[in-house]
Every structure is written in C-alpha cells, then in structure tokens.
C-alpha cells in the first residue's frame, strides 16, 4: 500500500503543499483541482461503504474508524500551523516522505522537525483536549442529512470549489498552458505497444490528477479493509519512541481512544506495524519510481537558510498535525470523504496557512 | 548568465529564475541548472509569459539544463510548452 502511494505521488508529483501554495505564488489551480478530483472519487466510495456500515445514521451511530472528530479550535489552528509549515518546508508530511525517496536531504531535516513538533504536540495534548476538543461538537453529516443528502452536499461543494479554481486562475495566473502528451511513434508490433505502456506508466510523469485518483483508490481500498489512510500516527509513534529514550515520554493522552485518525500515540506499539510499513513503503515506492524514470539524485540544499526553513516548517507541521489529529492525508484527504465537517475546517486552516507561508517564502528567496 | 538552482525545491527554482530574468542584460542567454523535476513545468511557463523561449536538456539522472533566450516575436506560451514536453518526459 505504501509502495503504491509513494509511486503514485512521485510519478504525479502530487504535492499538497504546492496545491495550496500555487494559488498564492503564481495563481495556478491545477494541482488543487487534482486534489479536489481525488476527493470527489474518494467521497463517493466512502459514502457507499459507510452506508453499508451504518444503514440508519439518524440513530446517532458513527461508522467505525472514519476520520471524524469534534470541531475544536485545535483543528483550525492545527491546519493553520500545518499550512505555514508545509509551504516553508516545501512539502507536507507525505510530500516530505516521498521527497526523501527521491533523494532530497532537506526533506530529512524536515522529518526531524516533524518528529520534534509531534513531541511538542504530545506534551501539550492534554491542554488542547481539556480546553478545546472535549467541549466541541462532533458533526457527521449523515446524522442530519442522511447518507444521500450528505454525499450530494459534499459533491456540490467540491464541484463549486473546482470551478472557483478556474475563476481564480483566470484572474491571477494569465494564460493557461497545457502539457500535451509526447507525439507517439507509430505502434506496429505487440512489443511496440507494450513498450509504450511501460513508458507511460514508469518513465513519463503522470498527470497530477491521475496520481490523485490513484491515491484516493488506495485510500478506498484501505478503508474497505480496515481504516482510511494516514501517515502521521506512525510518525508520532517514532517521535514518542525517540524522545522516550531521552526521558521525555509524554505520559497519558486524554480522550484519544475515542477517535480514529492519525492520533498521537501514547503507548508505542511494536515496531513493524502496518502503519510503519505504510510510511517506509511510501519512501521506497517514491525511490523506485524515481530510479525507474532516472530522476533519482542525492540533492543537497546549498543555502543554509533552507535547512532552517525545513526544520522550522517540519516542526510547525508536526505540531499542527499532532493537535489536529492528522496531516493533509489523515485530517484532510481521508477526513472530507468521511463526511465530517472537521476535514473542511482543517482545509480552511491549510488555505490560510499557505497564504501566510507564501508571504514568508517570498522574503526568503 | 548562469543560474545554479540545484538543491532548491519549489517554488524557488521558478522564483529565482524570474528574478534572474529581471537582471539579465539585453541579448544575453540565461542558463538554469536544476535538479527539481517540477521546475521543468514552472520555469518555461513563467519564462514564456515574459517573452523568453526555453530549451531543455537532460544533463544526467535527475538534472536538467534550461536555456532561456529572448524571442524575436511575442511567444505563444502554449506552443512553447508543447515543444518542451516533446523533448523531455514531462508531458501529461
């Protein structure tokens, strides 16, 4: 699963950070549209699966393991911090993982920051739980709108946002440029056709929208078997283990057993869990993809300020995803299809954070 | 003029190229060296908006050289990127 994720993300260069940041840096909405398309696919499949799990949502029952949690201020603030962090570090948490696979040393620094931030979040989690999350309302749309109503509403909003990106682009970005495929040599034999397929899959870059759809199909598969995708919970276990060695074990975290999501982990489970395989697989999937396309290279940032930027961005992302129960995957890409409102609140935070982050990086050029 | 943006990731390769174009003496070329694949899409796009034609050459695994030259006549960004995507593998 992780291998597939890493492969798809690297091939499509699907970067959640860029999808929000480009709106403010150069006014383009192409990547955000890819993300929205992925959400449309995942929301439809999630809605169908959840309708089978909970035939009558009006009873107040919640589908198991979906990424729905209370609408606390922690979700919005976490999204804001995450948004600033991902723009500073040049990639969100999954983006950092797949860039490590491509050979970016700066992303390793960002990963260190993420672990540090997650530890900070774990240490302050009980405060956030006490003052925000335990008091906030939990809204799962099917409770009030039914499965069909919830699905239609979310689809309508996603469609409007999709169109809004075109409007934004027309206003901000200037002429739209398309990337048509390469002119193909004539395919005569069976071997020619196989080679063309191989090139399309492994050598040429994928359109970002194809990667987004591949990612959401993986997400749906993961949910059908057990739980939606998320990469941060595992990193939090690493963080807790690392800092535990230094005697900075965060202690018991309140309330987390009530929700599924990329929760902070207070009692590290065994090392080789399936989430461990997911994160490590993501790095190796991206590595394999970049080697096959001969794009792998050890890349070293030359300006010292970039290391600082990666470390600070990583720390902000780690803290933000810690208090908001997930990153762009767990708290956004898995949460919106779960039909809760928390995914939207986090997304709003990401948008605001990306705006602030874009202003900061302009000054660090 | 030469600009080495290896090691930089988005959006810096594009932003620094745009800066360098602003300082480029007339009738000179700008050579940009990058190891960030997404920049192969962002740089030509910004360059063509500013009237520069772009040539892309793969130097080695994961490294590309872009040559930017002022075009005689106003450019159609669409045609420019089309041409580049034929030479490299960044087409979609």
Short mmCIF file of C-alpha atoms in Angstrom, two decimals:
data_model
loop_
_atom_site.label_atom_id
_atom_site.label_comp_id
_atom_site.label_asym_id
_atom_site.label_seq_id
_atom_site.Cartn_x
_atom_site.Cartn_y
_atom_site.Cartn_z
CA UNK A 1 0.00 0.00 0.00
CA UNK A 2 2.76 2.40 0.99
CA UNK A 3 4.78 1.45 -2.08
CA UNK A 4 1.80 2.26 -4.27
CA UNK A 5 1.31 5.58 -2.52
CA UNK A 6 4.94 6.58 -2.89
CA UNK A 7 4.94 5.52 -6.50
CA UNK A 8 1.79 7.43 -7.39
CA UNK A 9 2.84 10.56 -5.50
CA UNK A 10 6.30 10.69 -7.10
CA UNK A 11 5.07 9.98 -10.63
CA UNK A 12 2.31 12.57 -10.45
CA UNK A 13 4.45 14.92 -8.34
CA UNK A 14 1.33 15.35 -6.32
CA UNK A 15 2.21 17.82 -3.64
CA UNK A 16 -0.48 19.04 -1.29
CA UNK A 17 1.75 21.92 -0.26
CA UNK A 18 2.05 23.10 -3.85
CA UNK A 19 -1.65 22.63 -4.48
CA UNK A 20 -2.46 25.29 -1.89
CA UNK A 21 0.67 27.41 -2.28
CA UNK A 22 0.47 27.82 -6.07
CA UNK A 23 -2.78 29.71 -5.65
CA UNK A 24 -0.83 32.47 -3.91
CA UNK A 25 2.60 32.17 -5.52
CA UNK A 26 1.64 32.09 -9.19
CA UNK A 27 -2.13 31.88 -9.20
CA UNK A 28 -2.35 28.38 -10.64
CA UNK A 29 -5.01 25.92 -9.54
CA UNK A 30 -4.11 22.80 -11.46
CA UNK A 31 -2.80 20.80 -8.52
CA UNK A 32 -5.66 21.84 -6.27
CA UNK A 33 -8.06 20.62 -8.95
CA UNK A 34 -6.27 17.27 -8.94
CA UNK A 35 -6.73 17.07 -5.18
CA UNK A 36 -10.42 18.01 -5.49
CA UNK A 37 -10.90 15.32 -8.15
CA UNK A 38 -9.33 12.77 -5.81
CA UNK A 39 -11.71 13.91 -3.08
CA UNK A 40 -14.71 13.51 -5.40
CA UNK A 41 -13.73 9.90 -6.14
CA UNK A 42 -12.96 9.04 -2.52
CA UNK A 43 -16.08 10.73 -1.12
CA UNK A 44 -18.32 8.72 -3.43
CA UNK A 45 -16.73 5.39 -2.50
CA UNK A 46 -16.54 6.25 1.22
CA UNK A 47 -20.21 7.25 1.22
CA UNK A 48 -21.20 3.93 -0.31
CA UNK A 49 -19.09 1.96 2.18
CA UNK A 50 -20.39 3.95 5.15
CA UNK A 51 -24.00 3.50 4.03
CA UNK A 52 -23.45 -0.25 4.29
CA UNK A 53 -21.75 0.02 7.69
CA UNK A 54 -24.43 2.23 9.24
CA UNK A 55 -27.75 1.62 7.47
CA UNK A 56 -29.62 4.12 9.66
CA UNK A 57 -27.42 7.09 10.54
CA UNK A 58 -30.24 9.02 12.24
CA UNK A 59 -29.71 6.94 15.40
CA UNK A 60 -26.53 8.87 16.10
CA UNK A 61 -24.26 5.93 15.41
CA UNK A 62 -20.89 6.69 13.76
CA UNK A 63 -19.30 4.48 11.13
CA UNK A 64 -16.25 2.73 12.61
CA UNK A 65 -12.75 4.10 12.09
CA UNK A 66 -13.74 7.04 9.93
CA UNK A 67 -11.78 10.28 10.29
CA UNK A 68 -14.45 12.31 12.01
CA UNK A 69 -13.77 14.18 15.22
CA UNK A 70 -15.00 17.24 17.11
CA UNK A 71 -14.77 20.68 15.51
CA UNK A 72 -12.45 22.13 18.10
CA UNK A 73 -10.34 25.21 17.60
CA UNK A 74 -7.40 22.80 17.67
CA UNK A 75 -8.41 21.54 14.21
CA UNK A 76 -8.37 25.04 12.69
CA UNK A 77 -5.21 26.13 14.50
CA UNK A 78 -3.52 22.85 13.60
CA UNK A 79 -4.46 23.41 9.96
CA UNK A 80 -3.06 26.96 10.03
CA UNK A 81 0.26 25.88 11.54
CA UNK A 82 0.42 22.97 9.16
CA UNK A 83 -0.28 25.23 6.19
CA UNK A 84 2.53 27.62 7.09
CA UNK A 85 4.87 24.70 7.81
CA UNK A 86 4.28 22.81 4.60
CA UNK A 87 4.96 25.89 2.47
CA UNK A 88 8.15 26.68 4.42
CA UNK A 89 9.42 23.11 4.18
CA UNK A 90 8.41 22.76 0.52
CA UNK A 91 6.19 19.75 1.13
CA UNK A 92 3.61 18.34 3.53
CA UNK A 93 4.28 15.22 5.59
CA UNK A 94 3.59 12.73 2.81
CA UNK A 95 5.46 15.07 0.46
CA UNK A 96 8.46 15.06 2.79
CA UNK A 97 8.43 11.26 2.80
CA UNK A 98 8.32 10.89 -0.98
CA UNK A 99 10.98 13.54 -1.50
CA UNK A 100 13.26 11.62 0.86
CA UNK A 101 12.74 8.70 -1.53
CA UNK A 102 13.79 10.94 -4.44
CA UNK A 103 16.99 11.86 -2.62
CA UNK A 104 16.32 15.28 -1.05
CA UNK A 105 18.46 15.79 2.03
CA UNK A 106 16.49 18.87 3.05
CA UNK A 107 13.46 16.64 3.50
CA UNK A 108 15.33 14.53 6.06
CA UNK A 109 15.82 17.71 8.07
CA UNK A 110 12.10 18.41 7.73
CA UNK A 111 11.34 14.90 9.00
CA UNK A 112 13.43 15.62 12.08
CA UNK A 113 11.39 18.79 12.61
CA UNK A 114 8.15 16.85 12.22
CA UNK A 115 9.18 14.40 14.94
CA UNK A 116 10.13 17.29 17.21
CA UNK A 117 6.81 19.04 16.57
CA UNK A 118 4.85 15.87 17.22
CA UNK A 119 6.58 15.50 20.57
CA UNK A 120 5.62 19.08 21.40
CA UNK A 121 2.05 18.31 20.43
CA UNK A 122 2.01 15.19 22.59
CA UNK A 123 3.35 17.15 25.55
CA UNK A 124 0.62 19.78 25.21
CA UNK A 125 -2.15 17.49 24.02
CA UNK A 126 -3.97 17.23 27.34
CA UNK A 127 -4.35 21.02 27.40
CA UNK A 128 -5.88 21.03 23.92
CA UNK A 129 -8.17 18.17 24.88
CA UNK A 130 -9.30 19.90 28.05
CA UNK A 131 -9.85 23.36 26.54
CA UNK A 132 -10.96 22.64 23.01
CA UNK A 133 -11.68 19.17 21.86
CA UNK A 134 -13.67 17.74 24.75
CA UNK A 135 -16.12 20.66 24.55
CA UNK A 136 -16.50 20.90 20.79
CA UNK A 137 -19.41 19.47 18.81
CA UNK A 138 -18.82 16.46 16.60
CA UNK A 139 -20.61 16.82 13.29
CA UNK A 140 -21.06 13.87 10.97
CA UNK A 141 -23.20 14.99 8.05
CA UNK A 142 -25.15 11.72 7.58
CA UNK A 143 -26.59 12.16 11.11
CA UNK A 144 -28.68 15.09 9.97
CA UNK A 145 -28.75 14.81 6.18
CA UNK A 146 -28.79 11.05 5.66
CA UNK A 147 -26.21 9.32 3.51
CA UNK A 148 -27.59 10.55 0.22
CA UNK A 149 -28.01 14.14 1.41
CA UNK A 150 -24.53 14.24 2.89
CA UNK A 151 -22.98 12.86 -0.27
CA UNK A 152 -24.85 15.30 -2.51
CA UNK A 153 -23.93 18.30 -0.33
CA UNK A 154 -20.24 17.43 -0.26
CA UNK A 155 -20.21 16.77 -4.02
CA UNK A 156 -21.87 20.12 -4.66
CA UNK A 157 -19.31 21.98 -2.55
CA UNK A 158 -16.40 20.15 -4.20
CA UNK A 159 -17.79 20.96 -7.65
CA UNK A 160 -18.18 24.65 -6.78
CA UNK A 161 -14.61 24.77 -5.46
CA UNK A 162 -13.41 23.08 -8.63
CA UNK A 163 -14.97 25.83 -10.72
CA UNK A 164 -13.72 28.52 -8.34
CA UNK A 165 -10.11 27.47 -9.02
CA UNK A 166 -10.68 28.27 -12.70
CA UNK A 167 -12.07 31.66 -11.80
CA UNK A 168 -9.08 32.36 -9.53
CA UNK A 169 -6.68 31.25 -12.23
CA UNK A 170 -8.26 33.44 -14.88
CA UNK A 171 -7.95 36.40 -12.55
CA UNK A 172 -4.43 35.73 -11.26
CA UNK A 173 -2.36 33.47 -13.47
CA UNK A 174 -2.59 34.71 -17.03
CA UNK A 175 -2.87 32.34 -19.96
CA UNK A 176 -3.37 28.67 -19.24
CA UNK A 177 -0.71 26.38 -20.60
CA UNK A 178 -1.37 22.75 -21.35
CA UNK A 179 1.03 19.84 -21.46
CA UNK A 180 0.01 17.60 -24.29
CA UNK A 181 1.49 14.11 -24.39
CA UNK A 182 4.52 13.34 -26.49
CA UNK A 183 3.84 12.56 -30.11
CA UNK A 184 3.92 8.77 -30.14
CA UNK A 185 5.91 6.82 -32.69
CA UNK A 186 3.67 4.51 -34.72
CA UNK A 187 2.89 1.31 -32.84
CA UNK A 188 3.36 -1.61 -35.19
CA UNK A 189 4.15 -4.75 -33.24
CA UNK A 190 2.93 -6.13 -29.92
CA UNK A 191 6.33 -5.19 -28.41
CA UNK A 192 5.89 -1.57 -29.54
CA UNK A 193 2.59 -1.40 -27.74
CA UNK A 194 3.98 -2.95 -24.57
CA UNK A 195 6.90 -0.54 -24.59
CA UNK A 196 4.56 2.41 -24.97
CA UNK A 197 2.55 1.21 -21.97
CA UNK A 198 5.73 0.76 -19.92
CA UNK A 199 6.88 4.30 -20.77
CA UNK A 200 3.55 5.79 -19.91
CA UNK A 201 3.50 4.10 -16.52
CA UNK A 202 7.12 4.23 -15.44
CA UNK A 203 9.09 6.79 -17.42
CA UNK A 204 6.88 9.74 -18.24
CA UNK A 205 5.40 11.81 -15.48
CA UNK A 206 1.74 11.19 -14.72
CA UNK A 207 -0.76 14.00 -14.74
CA UNK A 208 -1.31 15.08 -11.13
CA UNK A 209 -4.98 14.19 -11.44
CA UNK A 210 -4.10 10.56 -12.23
CA UNK A 211 -1.94 10.41 -9.11
CA UNK A 212 -4.73 11.95 -7.03
CA UNK A 213 -7.23 9.40 -8.28
CA UNK A 214 -4.75 6.57 -7.68
CA UNK A 215 -4.22 7.87 -4.14
CA UNK A 216 -7.94 8.00 -3.44
CA UNK A 217 -8.43 4.48 -4.80
CA UNK A 218 -5.72 3.27 -2.42
CA UNK A 219 -7.50 5.15 0.32
CA UNK A 220 -10.81 3.50 -0.50
CA UNK A 221 -9.17 0.08 -0.53
CA UNK A 222 -7.57 0.77 2.84
CA UNK A 223 -10.91 1.88 4.27
CA UNK A 224 -12.74 -1.14 2.82
CA UNK A 225 -10.30 -3.44 4.61
CA UNK A 226 -9.95 -1.50 7.81
CA UNK A 227 -9.27 2.22 8.19
CA UNK A 228 -8.62 5.23 5.91
CA UNK A 229 -5.05 6.23 5.09
CA UNK A 230 -2.98 8.45 7.32
CA UNK A 231 0.77 8.78 7.68
CA UNK A 232 1.15 10.88 10.81
CA UNK A 233 0.08 8.46 13.54
CA UNK A 234 3.08 6.27 12.83
CA UNK A 235 5.47 9.23 12.85
CA UNK A 236 4.09 10.18 16.21
CA UNK A 237 4.96 6.69 17.45
CA UNK A 238 8.52 7.23 16.16
CA UNK A 239 8.64 10.57 17.88
CA UNK A 240 7.33 9.20 21.12
CA UNK A 241 9.83 6.33 20.97
CA UNK A 242 12.77 8.62 20.16
CA UNK A 243 12.02 11.17 22.83
CA UNK A 244 11.03 8.40 25.24
CA UNK A 245 14.67 7.32 25.11
CA UNK A 246 15.63 10.79 26.28
CA UNK A 247 13.20 10.52 29.16
CA UNK A 248 10.69 12.89 27.55
CA UNK A 249 7.84 10.42 27.46
CA UNK A 250 4.64 12.46 27.18
CA UNK A 251 2.56 10.36 29.57
CA UNK A 252 -1.09 9.55 29.16
CA UNK A 253 -3.03 11.45 26.49
CA UNK A 254 -6.66 12.13 27.29
CA UNK A 255 -9.56 11.21 25.08
CA UNK A 256 -7.67 9.88 22.10
CA UNK A 257 -9.07 6.38 22.34
CA UNK A 258 -12.47 7.80 21.38
CA UNK A 259 -11.46 8.75 17.86
CA UNK A 260 -9.89 7.06 14.89
CA UNK A 261 -7.44 9.19 12.99
CA UNK A 262 -3.77 9.92 12.91
CA UNK A 263 -3.78 10.11 16.63
CA UNK A 264 -0.80 10.87 18.70
CA UNK A 265 0.38 7.65 20.26
CA UNK A 266 0.98 7.49 23.98
CA UNK A 267 1.98 3.84 24.24
CA UNK A 268 4.22 2.86 21.34
CA UNK A 269 3.11 -0.43 19.81
CA UNK A 270 5.54 -2.90 18.22
CA UNK A 271 7.86 -1.60 15.55
CA UNK A 272 6.62 -3.47 12.48
CA UNK A 273 3.01 -2.32 12.40
CA UNK A 274 1.10 -1.82 9.17
CA UNK A 275 1.35 1.95 9.54
CA UNK A 276 5.13 1.56 9.81
CA UNK A 277 5.09 -0.39 6.57
CA UNK A 278 2.96 2.35 5.01
CA UNK A 279 5.39 5.15 5.81
CA UNK A 280 8.52 3.21 4.94
CA UNK A 281 6.81 1.83 1.85
CA UNK A 282 5.99 5.38 0.79
CA UNK A 283 9.67 6.32 0.84
CA UNK A 284 10.69 3.18 -1.07
CA UNK A 285 7.85 3.50 -3.56
CA UNK A 286 8.99 7.01 -4.41
CA UNK A 287 12.59 5.80 -4.58
CA UNK A 288 11.65 3.02 -7.02
CA UNK A 289 9.59 5.40 -9.14
CA UNK A 290 12.36 7.97 -9.39
CA UNK A 291 15.01 5.36 -10.22
CA UNK A 292 12.86 3.86 -12.98
CA UNK A 293 12.38 7.29 -14.51
CA UNK A 294 16.11 8.02 -13.92
CA UNK A 295 15.28 11.04 -11.79
CA UNK A 296 16.90 9.87 -8.57
CA UNK A 297 19.71 12.03 -7.28
CA UNK A 298 21.07 12.97 -3.88
CA UNK A 299 20.07 16.60 -3.66
CA UNK A 300 21.76 18.91 -1.22
CA UNK A 301 20.39 22.37 -0.43
CA UNK A 302 23.19 24.93 -0.86
CA UNK A 303 21.75 27.81 1.09
CA UNK A 304 21.97 27.34 4.85
CA UNK A 305 18.65 29.15 5.30
CA UNK A 306 16.90 26.21 3.57
CA UNK A 307 17.86 23.82 6.38
CA UNK A 308 16.44 26.23 8.90
CA UNK A 309 13.33 26.57 6.77
CA UNK A 310 12.91 22.79 6.51
CA UNK A 311 13.45 22.30 10.22
CA UNK A 312 11.03 25.08 11.20
CA UNK A 313 8.46 24.06 8.61
CA UNK A 314 8.71 20.46 9.76
CA UNK A 315 8.26 21.44 13.40
CA UNK A 316 5.18 23.53 12.60
CA UNK A 317 3.73 20.65 10.57
CA UNK A 318 4.49 18.16 13.31
CA UNK A 319 2.84 20.29 15.98
CA UNK A 320 -0.11 21.20 13.75
CA UNK A 321 -0.82 17.63 12.71
CA UNK A 322 -0.39 16.49 16.30
CA UNK A 323 -3.07 18.78 17.71
CA UNK A 324 -5.38 18.40 14.67
CA UNK A 325 -5.14 14.57 14.60
CA UNK A 326 -3.62 14.33 11.15
CA UNK A 327 -1.90 15.83 8.17
CA UNK A 328 -3.03 16.62 4.63
CA UNK A 329 -3.75 12.89 4.21
CA UNK A 330 -5.36 11.88 7.52
CA UNK A 331 -7.10 15.11 8.55
CA UNK A 332 -7.98 16.28 5.03
CA UNK A 333 -7.79 13.72 2.22
CA UNK A 334 -9.32 11.00 4.42
CA UNK A 335 -11.48 13.29 6.56
CA UNK A 336 -13.55 15.05 3.89
CA UNK A 337 -14.65 11.72 2.33
CA UNK A 338 -15.55 10.56 5.86
CA UNK A 339 -18.32 13.21 5.64
CA UNK A 340 -17.41 15.01 8.86
CA UNK A 341 -17.01 18.77 9.00
CA UNK A 342 -13.57 18.57 10.61
CA UNK A 343 -11.87 17.90 7.25
CA UNK A 344 -13.25 21.20 5.92
CA UNK A 345 -12.17 23.11 8.99
CA UNK A 346 -8.65 21.70 8.64
CA UNK A 347 -8.70 22.55 4.91
CA UNK A 348 -9.66 26.13 5.70
CA UNK A 349 -6.71 26.29 8.08
CA UNK A 350 -4.42 24.89 5.37
CA UNK A 351 -5.56 27.57 2.94
CA UNK A 352 -4.96 30.38 5.43
CA UNK A 353 -1.62 28.90 6.47
CA UNK A 354 -0.50 28.51 2.86
CA UNK A 355 -1.28 32.19 2.28
CA UNK A 356 0.84 33.25 5.24
CA UNK A 357 3.59 30.80 4.26
CA UNK A 358 3.69 32.15 0.70
CA UNK A 359 4.27 35.66 2.05
CA UNK A 360 7.13 34.37 4.20
CA UNK A 361 8.95 32.39 1.49
CA UNK A 362 8.83 35.36 -0.87
CA UNK A 363 11.08 37.14 1.61
CA UNK A 364 13.46 34.21 1.92
CA UNK A 365 14.25 33.87 -1.79
CA UNK B 1 24.45 34.43 -17.48
CA UNK B 2 24.29 31.21 -15.46
CA UNK B 3 22.00 30.36 -12.57
CA UNK B 4 22.50 27.24 -10.50
CA UNK B 5 19.39 26.32 -8.54
CA UNK B 6 20.36 22.71 -7.83
CA UNK B 7 19.25 21.60 -4.41
CA UNK B 8 16.38 24.08 -4.41
CA UNK B 9 12.81 22.85 -4.44
CA UNK B 10 9.55 24.52 -5.42
CA UNK B 11 8.85 27.32 -5.69
CA UNK B 12 12.43 28.62 -5.54
CA UNK B 13 13.76 27.42 -8.90
CA UNK B 14 10.97 29.31 -10.61
CA UNK B 15 11.15 32.40 -8.38
CA UNK B 16 14.93 32.75 -8.70
CA UNK B 17 14.72 32.31 -12.46
CA UNK B 18 12.18 35.11 -12.67
CA UNK B 19 14.49 37.31 -10.55
CA UNK B 20 17.47 36.49 -12.76
CA UNK B 21 15.48 37.33 -15.89
CA UNK B 22 14.87 40.76 -14.43
CA UNK B 23 18.65 41.32 -14.12
CA UNK B 24 19.60 39.72 -17.42
CA UNK B 25 21.49 42.12 -19.75
CA UNK B 26 19.85 42.52 -23.17
CA UNK B 27 20.86 39.97 -25.83
CA UNK B 28 22.17 37.52 -23.27
CA UNK B 29 21.04 33.97 -22.56
CA UNK B 30 20.18 32.63 -19.15
CA UNK B 31 21.26 29.08 -18.34
CA UNK B 32 19.44 27.50 -15.43
CA UNK B 33 20.67 24.28 -13.87
CA UNK B 34 18.08 22.43 -11.78
CA UNK B 35 17.56 19.00 -10.22
CA UNK B 36 13.92 19.60 -9.34
CA UNK B 37 11.66 17.99 -11.94
CA UNK B 38 8.57 20.14 -11.25
CA UNK B 39 10.65 23.19 -12.24
CA UNK B 40 10.62 21.89 -15.82
CA UNK B 41 6.96 22.79 -15.87
CA UNK B 42 7.03 26.01 -13.85
CA UNK B 43 10.08 27.76 -15.36
CA UNK B 44 9.10 27.54 -19.07
CA UNK B 45 5.63 28.69 -18.16
CA UNK B 46 6.81 31.85 -16.39
CA UNK B 47 9.56 32.45 -18.97
CA UNK B 48 7.22 32.32 -21.93
CA UNK B 49 4.87 34.75 -20.23
CA UNK B 50 7.84 37.16 -20.17
CA UNK B 51 8.74 36.54 -23.80
CA UNK B 52 11.59 34.05 -23.42
CA UNK B 53 11.99 30.84 -25.39
CA UNK B 54 13.21 27.82 -23.42
CA UNK B 55 15.33 24.86 -24.38
CA UNK B 56 15.58 21.87 -22.03
CA UNK B 57 18.38 19.36 -21.97
CA UNK B 58 18.77 16.45 -19.56
CA UNK B 59 22.31 16.63 -18.16
CA UNK B 60 22.27 13.39 -16.13
CA UNK B 61 19.91 11.40 -13.92
CA UNK B 62 17.70 13.92 -12.14
CA UNK B 63 19.45 17.02 -13.52
CA UNK B 64 18.41 19.35 -16.32
CA UNK B 65 19.75 22.47 -18.04
CA UNK B 66 17.29 25.08 -19.28
CA UNK B 67 18.41 27.76 -21.71
CA UNK B 68 16.29 30.90 -21.85
CA UNK B 69 16.55 33.32 -24.77
CA UNK B 70 14.55 36.43 -25.58
CA UNK B 71 12.33 35.64 -28.52
CA UNK B 72 12.07 37.96 -31.54
CA UNK B 73 8.31 37.88 -31.76
CA UNK B 74 5.81 37.56 -28.93
CA UNK B 75 5.54 33.92 -27.88
CA UNK B 76 2.54 31.73 -27.53
CA UNK B 77 3.14 30.07 -24.14
CA UNK B 78 1.07 27.12 -25.24
CA UNK B 79 3.28 26.37 -28.25
CA UNK B 80 6.45 26.77 -26.17
CA UNK B 81 5.50 24.29 -23.51
CA UNK B 82 4.19 21.92 -26.12
CA UNK B 83 7.58 21.90 -27.75
CA UNK B 84 9.41 21.30 -24.48
CA UNK B 85 7.17 18.48 -23.43
CA UNK B 86 8.03 16.78 -26.68
CA UNK B 87 11.72 16.89 -25.88
CA UNK B 88 11.54 15.78 -22.26
CA UNK B 89 9.27 13.45 -20.44
CA UNK B 90 7.23 15.97 -18.59
CA UNK B 91 4.16 15.67 -20.78
CA UNK B 92 0.92 14.56 -19.22
#
